[in-house]
Amino acid sequence: MAEIDSLKQALAVSPDNVPLLLMLGNAHMASFQIEEARQVFTHLLKVDPSNAEAKTCLARLLDVSGKSSEAILRIEQVCQETPNYAPAWILRATLALNEGEATLAREYFDKAVLIDPKTKDKELLKRIEQGGGRKGPGTRIQSSGDQVGVYLDPDSDDDDIFEAFDVDDDDSDLELEFASRPDTNFAKVGGMESVKEDIRMKILYPMQNEELFKAYGKTVGGGVLLYGPPGCGKTLISRATAGEIDATFISVGLHQILDMYIGQSEGKLHDIFELARRNAPTVLFFDEVDALAADRKDLRGSAGRTLVNQFLSEMDGTEAHNEGVLVLGATNAPWHLDSAFLRPGRFDRLIFVPPPDEPAKEEIIKIMAQGKPVTDLDMGGLAKKMKDFSGADIKAVFDQAIEESLGQAMKSGKIVPVTNKQLLNAVKNVKPSTKKWFDSAKNYALYANQSGFYDDVLTYLGLTK
Ligand code: ATP
């Protein structure tokens, strides 16, 4: 505080002194005075409109205030305008990692270190290598449902921040690790019309009209399992489901629980369900359900089996009521599911998430191009060339083409737009990923289709009688 006061005094004499403004802004950030920091950096940019440090700090403040999409846009802009400013690439890496884009994060991280080896943040590198999870500068959701921006220095052990917000340390760790308030919704998911309609009918309407559904003997609650080939939007649509109803989104990779919390997985799983209950309405999303749902005998020893039992009893609501908690599970390998998972009250509704059809591909292309410098885009032409592509494959095409233009832009110091030709070239380099999945799924659908589990897959493949 003394530092802030003396900086303010100095600025009273010299109000437009850029180094002083930077020091004051950073001091406010270090004291978690988000609004004050924002005002200082905004003023600084009036004095020095091209100041990359101030712009980077403002992007970070947007992120900690829960506006992560805006933060990403801003930091992309800073990287374009001042490609040699390493801290911007570090922040871009952090934001990409928070979005689950570990490969991109690694790319940005390497760029930063190449420009300035001093920016090498070992903690961030470790997280990138582990594949992500939101930590560090991030958004935390309070039990009331209000959003609170909190800046956390990854290197700091400072516990004061938790005291300041009156929550215990463990809880905050869990929230930071798993919870967010998505700023996405169905409009930002290309295609998937029938999946959206299914989710409306099976999740959103029942939740919004609970009494009505009960009157017709329909159950409300339980879990919905999304299955289908990888990269086709299961995670994205789950986030968007939370966004549609302004719910907290808690995302848990079950491998993550099994690997990170060896010996204490059941406790962590219980804590996560409790976190979801406290923050209701919550969409509690479990990715890789097959990690748990594999034949229980095969699971990694008895630890795995206990975890399965814990999971099932949490879902049954025997531990506590799951009111306002929507459990969504995702798997690419539904054939590994133990039938115990599919009983009423558990994952008793299934939704097949197919690859995008041509109009959906066009929509995804449009979404990917939004806000980026792309010229002469022929969405229809591109979509036609993307046979068997998943949404993630389409994203890989854009990543590749953008990377190429960015490289040229970094050399010339000017924005070099991505062309349709570059995208077409990138399409040739990306291997469609959905076909392999259908090769396996087809056999299960034809020969192990108990209770019509795979009817949607058969319909998709045109194999229904
Ligand atoms: P996995 O089974 O491998 O976990 P998934 O089915 O959960 O994959 P997502 O992680 O949701 O797939 O999708 C990967 C990325 O592909 C998304 O982050 C998004 O960028 C893009 N993507 C996929 N489908 C769509 C879509 N319908 N609209 C817009 N983007 C999409």
Short mmCIF file of N, CA and C and ligand atoms in Angstrom, two decimals, residues 101 188-192 229-237 287 332 364 367-368 391-392 395, ligand 1:
data_model
loop_
_atom_site.label_atom_id
_atom_site.label_comp_id
_atom_site.label_asym_id
_atom_site.label_seq_id
_atom_site.Cartn_x
_atom_site.Cartn_y
_atom_site.Cartn_z
N GLU A 101 -6.15 -25.84 -25.14
CA GLU A 101 -5.37 -25.93 -26.37
C GLU A 101 -3.88 -26.06 -26.03
N LYS A 188 -22.71 -20.42 -30.71
CA LYS A 188 -21.29 -20.48 -31.07
C LYS A 188 -20.84 -21.91 -31.39
N VAL A 189 -21.81 -22.81 -31.49
CA VAL A 189 -21.48 -24.18 -31.87
C VAL A 189 -22.06 -24.40 -33.26
N GLY A 190 -21.19 -24.72 -34.23
CA GLY A 190 -21.65 -24.86 -35.61
C GLY A 190 -22.44 -26.15 -35.80
N GLY A 191 -23.58 -26.06 -36.50
CA GLY A 191 -24.38 -27.25 -36.80
C GLY A 191 -24.92 -27.92 -35.55
N MET A 192 -24.84 -29.23 -35.50
CA MET A 192 -25.29 -30.05 -34.35
C MET A 192 -26.73 -29.76 -33.98
N PRO A 229 -17.51 -39.98 -32.33
CA PRO A 229 -16.08 -39.90 -32.67
C PRO A 229 -15.39 -38.71 -31.99
N PRO A 230 -14.08 -38.77 -31.84
CA PRO A 230 -13.37 -37.69 -31.17
C PRO A 230 -13.44 -36.38 -31.95
N GLY A 231 -13.35 -35.29 -31.23
CA GLY A 231 -13.22 -33.98 -31.86
C GLY A 231 -14.49 -33.44 -32.51
N CYS A 232 -15.64 -34.05 -32.23
CA CYS A 232 -16.87 -33.61 -32.90
C CYS A 232 -17.73 -32.71 -32.02
N GLY A 233 -17.18 -32.21 -30.94
CA GLY A 233 -17.87 -31.17 -30.20
C GLY A 233 -18.58 -31.60 -28.93
N LYS A 234 -18.26 -32.77 -28.38
CA LYS A 234 -18.94 -33.20 -27.15
C LYS A 234 -18.62 -32.24 -25.99
N THR A 235 -17.35 -31.88 -25.89
CA THR A 235 -16.97 -30.96 -24.80
C THR A 235 -17.56 -29.57 -25.06
N LEU A 236 -17.44 -29.15 -26.32
CA LEU A 236 -17.91 -27.82 -26.69
C LEU A 236 -19.40 -27.66 -26.42
N ILE A 237 -20.20 -28.65 -26.81
CA ILE A 237 -21.65 -28.53 -26.63
C ILE A 237 -22.00 -28.59 -25.14
N ASP A 287 -15.41 -35.94 -18.79
CA ASP A 287 -14.87 -36.40 -20.06
C ASP A 287 -14.25 -37.77 -19.83
N ASN A 332 -15.65 -41.63 -26.19
CA ASN A 332 -15.46 -42.08 -27.57
C ASN A 332 -15.58 -43.60 -27.64
N ILE A 364 -19.05 -24.18 -39.04
CA ILE A 364 -17.83 -24.24 -38.21
C ILE A 364 -16.73 -23.39 -38.86
N ILE A 367 -17.37 -19.87 -38.06
CA ILE A 367 -17.01 -19.57 -36.66
C ILE A 367 -15.49 -19.45 -36.51
N MET A 368 -14.77 -20.36 -37.17
CA MET A 368 -13.29 -20.35 -37.05
C MET A 368 -12.69 -19.09 -37.67
N GLY A 391 -14.97 -31.44 -36.25
CA GLY A 391 -14.79 -30.02 -35.95
C GLY A 391 -13.34 -29.73 -35.58
N ALA A 392 -12.74 -30.66 -34.84
CA ALA A 392 -11.35 -30.46 -34.42
C ALA A 392 -10.42 -30.49 -35.64
N LYS A 395 -10.58 -27.22 -37.23
CA LYS A 395 -9.79 -26.27 -36.45
C LYS A 395 -8.30 -26.42 -36.78
P1 ATP B 1 -12.84 -35.65 -27.65
O1 ATP B 1 -13.74 -36.81 -27.76
O2 ATP B 1 -11.54 -35.86 -28.35
O3 ATP B 1 -12.70 -35.12 -26.25
P2 ATP B 1 -14.90 -33.76 -28.34
O4 ATP B 1 -15.96 -34.48 -29.08
O5 ATP B 1 -15.16 -33.45 -26.91
O6 ATP B 1 -13.50 -34.47 -28.51
P3 ATP B 1 -14.38 -30.97 -28.61
O7 ATP B 1 -13.24 -30.99 -27.66
O8 ATP B 1 -15.66 -30.40 -28.15
O9 ATP B 1 -14.62 -32.44 -29.15
O10 ATP B 1 -13.95 -30.26 -29.96
C1 ATP B 1 -12.60 -29.95 -30.26
C2 ATP B 1 -12.52 -28.58 -30.90
O11 ATP B 1 -13.07 -28.66 -32.22
C3 ATP B 1 -13.36 -27.53 -30.17
O12 ATP B 1 -12.63 -26.89 -29.18
C4 ATP B 1 -13.71 -26.59 -31.31
O13 ATP B 1 -12.67 -25.69 -31.53
C5 ATP B 1 -13.81 -27.50 -32.51
N1 ATP B 1 -15.19 -27.90 -32.80
C6 ATP B 1 -15.69 -29.17 -32.77
N2 ATP B 1 -16.99 -29.18 -33.12
C7 ATP B 1 -17.35 -27.90 -33.33
C8 ATP B 1 -18.57 -27.25 -33.70
N3 ATP B 1 -19.69 -27.96 -33.94
N4 ATP B 1 -18.58 -25.91 -33.82
C9 ATP B 1 -17.46 -25.18 -33.61
N5 ATP B 1 -16.26 -25.73 -33.27
C10 ATP B 1 -16.20 -27.07 -33.14
#
